[in-house]
PDB file of C-alpha atoms in Angstrom:
ATOM      1  CA  MET K   1     107.041  97.681  85.119  1.00 90.00           C
ATOM      2  CA  LEU K   2     106.776  95.303  88.604  1.00 89.00           C
ATOM      3  CA  ASP K   3     109.858  96.941  89.690  1.00 94.00           C
ATOM      4  CA  ALA K   4     108.082 100.062  89.809  1.00 95.00           C
ATOM      5  CA  ILE K   5     105.353  98.681  91.620  1.00 93.00           C
ATOM      6  CA  PHE K   6     108.173  97.125  94.428  1.00 92.00           C
ATOM      7  CA  TYR K   7     109.095 101.029  94.297  1.00 95.00           C
ATOM      8  CA  LEU K   8     105.551 101.870  95.698  1.00 94.00           C
ATOM      9  CA  LEU K   9     105.123  99.643  98.194  1.00 91.00           C
ATOM     10  CA  ARG K  10     108.669  99.962  99.736  1.00 94.00           C
ATOM     11  CA  SER K  11     108.636 103.549  99.526  1.00 94.00           C
ATOM     12  CA  GLY K  12     105.416 103.803 100.188  1.00 93.00           C
ATOM     13  CA  CYS K  13     104.404 106.644  97.804  1.00 92.00           C
ATOM     14  CA  THR K  14     101.529 107.635  96.081  1.00 93.00           C
ATOM     15  CA  TRP K  15     101.130 106.752  92.191  1.00 94.00           C
ATOM     16  CA  ARG K  16     101.664 110.217  91.437  1.00 94.00           C
ATOM     17  CA  LEU K  17     105.031 110.895  93.153  1.00 93.00           C
ATOM     18  CA  LEU K  18     106.581 107.532  90.719  1.00 94.00           C
ATOM     19  CA  PRO K  19     110.721 108.478  90.304  1.00 94.00           C
ATOM     20  CA  TYR K  20     111.063 109.018  86.736  1.00 92.00           C
ATOM     21  CA  ASP K  21     113.526 106.202  86.109  1.00 93.00           C
ATOM     22  CA  PHE K  22     110.161 104.299  85.761  1.00 95.00           C
ATOM     23  CA  PRO K  23     107.277 104.171  83.191  1.00 95.00           C
ATOM     24  CA  PRO K  24     104.363 107.156  83.950  1.00 95.00           C
ATOM     25  CA  TRP K  25     102.057 106.554  86.959  1.00 95.00           C
ATOM     26  CA  GLN K  26      99.152 105.860  85.117  1.00 96.00           C
ATOM     27  CA  THR K  27     100.716 103.506  82.779  1.00 96.00           C
ATOM     28  CA  VAL K  28     101.885 101.952  85.600  1.00 96.00           C
ATOM     29  CA  TYR K  29      98.752 101.969  87.438  1.00 96.00           C
ATOM     30  CA  SER K  30      95.935 100.867  84.500  1.00 96.00           C
ATOM     31  CA  GLN K  31      98.652  97.708  84.880  1.00 95.00           C
ATOM     32  CA  PHE K  32      98.835  96.884  88.560  1.00 95.00           C
ATOM     33  CA  LYS K  33      94.571  97.351  88.350  1.00 96.00           C
ATOM     34  CA  LEU K  34      94.693  94.529  85.300  1.00 96.00           C
ATOM     35  CA  TRP K  35      97.212  92.515  86.861  1.00 95.00           C
ATOM     36  CA  LYS K  36      95.351  92.663  90.651  1.00 95.00           C
ATOM     37  CA  LYS K  37      92.151  92.105  89.171  1.00 96.00           C
ATOM     38  CA  GLU K  38      93.419  88.689  87.126  1.00 96.00           C
ATOM     39  CA  GLY K  39      94.259  87.512  90.327  1.00 95.00           C
ATOM     40  CA  LEU K  40      98.572  87.385  88.747  1.00 94.00           C
ATOM     41  CA  PHE K  41     100.422  88.643  92.527  1.00 92.00           C
ATOM     42  CA  PRO K  42      99.072  85.279  94.566  1.00 94.00           C
ATOM     43  CA  LYS K  43     100.143  83.188  92.109  1.00 95.00           C
ATOM     44  CA  ILE K  44     102.766  85.210  92.019  1.00 92.00           C
ATOM     45  CA  CYS K  45     103.377  84.540  95.598  1.00 92.00           C
ATOM     46  CA  GLU K  46     102.578  80.615  95.397  1.00 94.00           C
ATOM     47  CA  HIS K  47     105.199  80.016  93.084  1.00 95.00           C
ATOM     48  CA  VAL K  48     107.899  81.694  94.537  1.00 94.00           C
ATOM     49  CA  ARG K  49     107.041  80.292  97.606  1.00 93.00           C
ATOM     50  CA  LYS K  50     106.772  76.499  96.052  1.00 95.00           C
ATOM     51  CA  ASN K  51     110.022  77.446  94.195  1.00 95.00           C
ATOM     52  CA  LEU K  52     111.207  78.542  97.716  1.00 95.00           C
ATOM     53  CA  ARG K  53     110.852  75.472  99.463  1.00 93.00           C
ATOM     54  CA  ILE K  54     112.218  73.049  96.164  1.00 95.00           C
ATOM     55  CA  LEU K  55     115.238  75.407  96.809  1.00 95.00           C
ATOM     56  CA  LEU K  56     115.284  74.152 100.360  1.00 94.00           C
ATOM     57  CA  GLY K  57     114.653  70.686  99.420  1.00 93.00           C
ATOM     58  CA  ARG K  58     111.190  70.653 101.154  1.00 90.00           C
ATOM     59  CA  VAL K  59     108.753  69.007  99.382  1.00 90.00           C
ATOM     60  CA  ALA K  60     107.006  71.772  96.858  1.00 90.00           C
ATOM     61  CA  GLU K  61     103.202  72.206  98.605  1.00 89.00           C
ATOM     62  CA  ALA K  62     102.790  72.666 102.277  1.00 82.00           C
ATOM     63  CA  SER K  63     101.711  69.857 104.837  1.00 82.00           C
ATOM     64  CA  ALA K  64     100.876  71.398 107.714  1.00 82.00           C
ATOM     65  CA  ALA K  65      99.317  74.350 108.410  1.00 80.00           C
ATOM     66  CA  ILE K  66      98.973  76.923 111.958  1.00 82.00           C
ATOM     67  CA  ILE K  67      96.450  78.222 113.522  1.00 84.00           C
ATOM     68  CA  ASP K  68      96.589  80.569 116.813  1.00 82.00           C
ATOM     69  CA  SER K  69      93.992  82.236 118.834  1.00 81.00           C
ATOM     70  CA  GLN K  70      94.040  83.543 122.307  1.00 81.00           C
ATOM     71  CA  SER K  71      90.729  84.248 124.172  1.00 78.00           C
ATOM     72  CA  VAL K  72      91.547  87.659 126.912  1.00 77.00           C
ATOM     73  CA  LYS K  73      89.455  88.447 129.571  1.00 75.00           C
ATOM     74  CA  THR K  74      87.978  92.485 129.208  1.00 70.00           C
ATOM     75  CA  THR K  75      86.381  94.466 131.820  1.00 68.00           C
ATOM     76  CA  GLU K  76      82.041  93.474 132.732  1.00 63.00           C
ATOM     77  CA  ARG K  77      80.549  95.284 130.060  1.00 66.00           C
ATOM     78  CA  GLY K  78      77.026  93.728 128.463  1.00 60.00           C
ATOM     79  CA  GLY K  79      74.847  91.616 129.195  1.00 63.00           C
ATOM     80  CA  LEU K  80      74.853  88.038 130.201  1.00 65.00           C
ATOM     81  CA  CYS K  81      76.759  86.374 129.092  1.00 67.00           C
ATOM     82  CA  GLY K  82      78.360  82.282 129.294  1.00 68.00           C
ATOM     83  CA  TYR K  83      80.870  79.870 130.339  1.00 66.00           C
ATOM     84  CA  ASP K  84      83.164  78.615 127.987  1.00 69.00           C
ATOM     85  CA  ALA K  85      84.594  74.945 130.071  1.00 70.00           C
ATOM     86  CA  GLY K  86      87.460  74.180 128.139  1.00 69.00           C
ATOM     87  CA  LYS K  87      89.159  77.500 127.992  1.00 67.00           C
ATOM     88  CA  LYS K  88      88.097  77.992 131.435  1.00 63.00           C
ATOM     89  CA  VAL K  89      86.878  81.906 130.462  1.00 62.00           C
ATOM     90  CA  LYS K  90      83.635  84.144 130.587  1.00 60.00           C
ATOM     91  CA  GLY K  91      81.901  85.092 126.853  1.00 53.00           C
TER      92      GLY K  91
END
């Protein structure tokens, strides 16, 4: 069942075009909906991430996070805007 879902993700095909090697598409789809409703996929990702960190000799829980942002100048259209002295950009 999980192999069929992975196949769909890799190939990008529709449910109805699932190869005959797998269970009927209706069965795979209904199981996918159930697992998604139960929040199984984020749990799987979390479990895999923790195990990978342990295999790499690191602590299972991440101790830092990365936040990325960007300020982009755009064309002058619209009304008045402020000035952010910290970023040295208008807007």
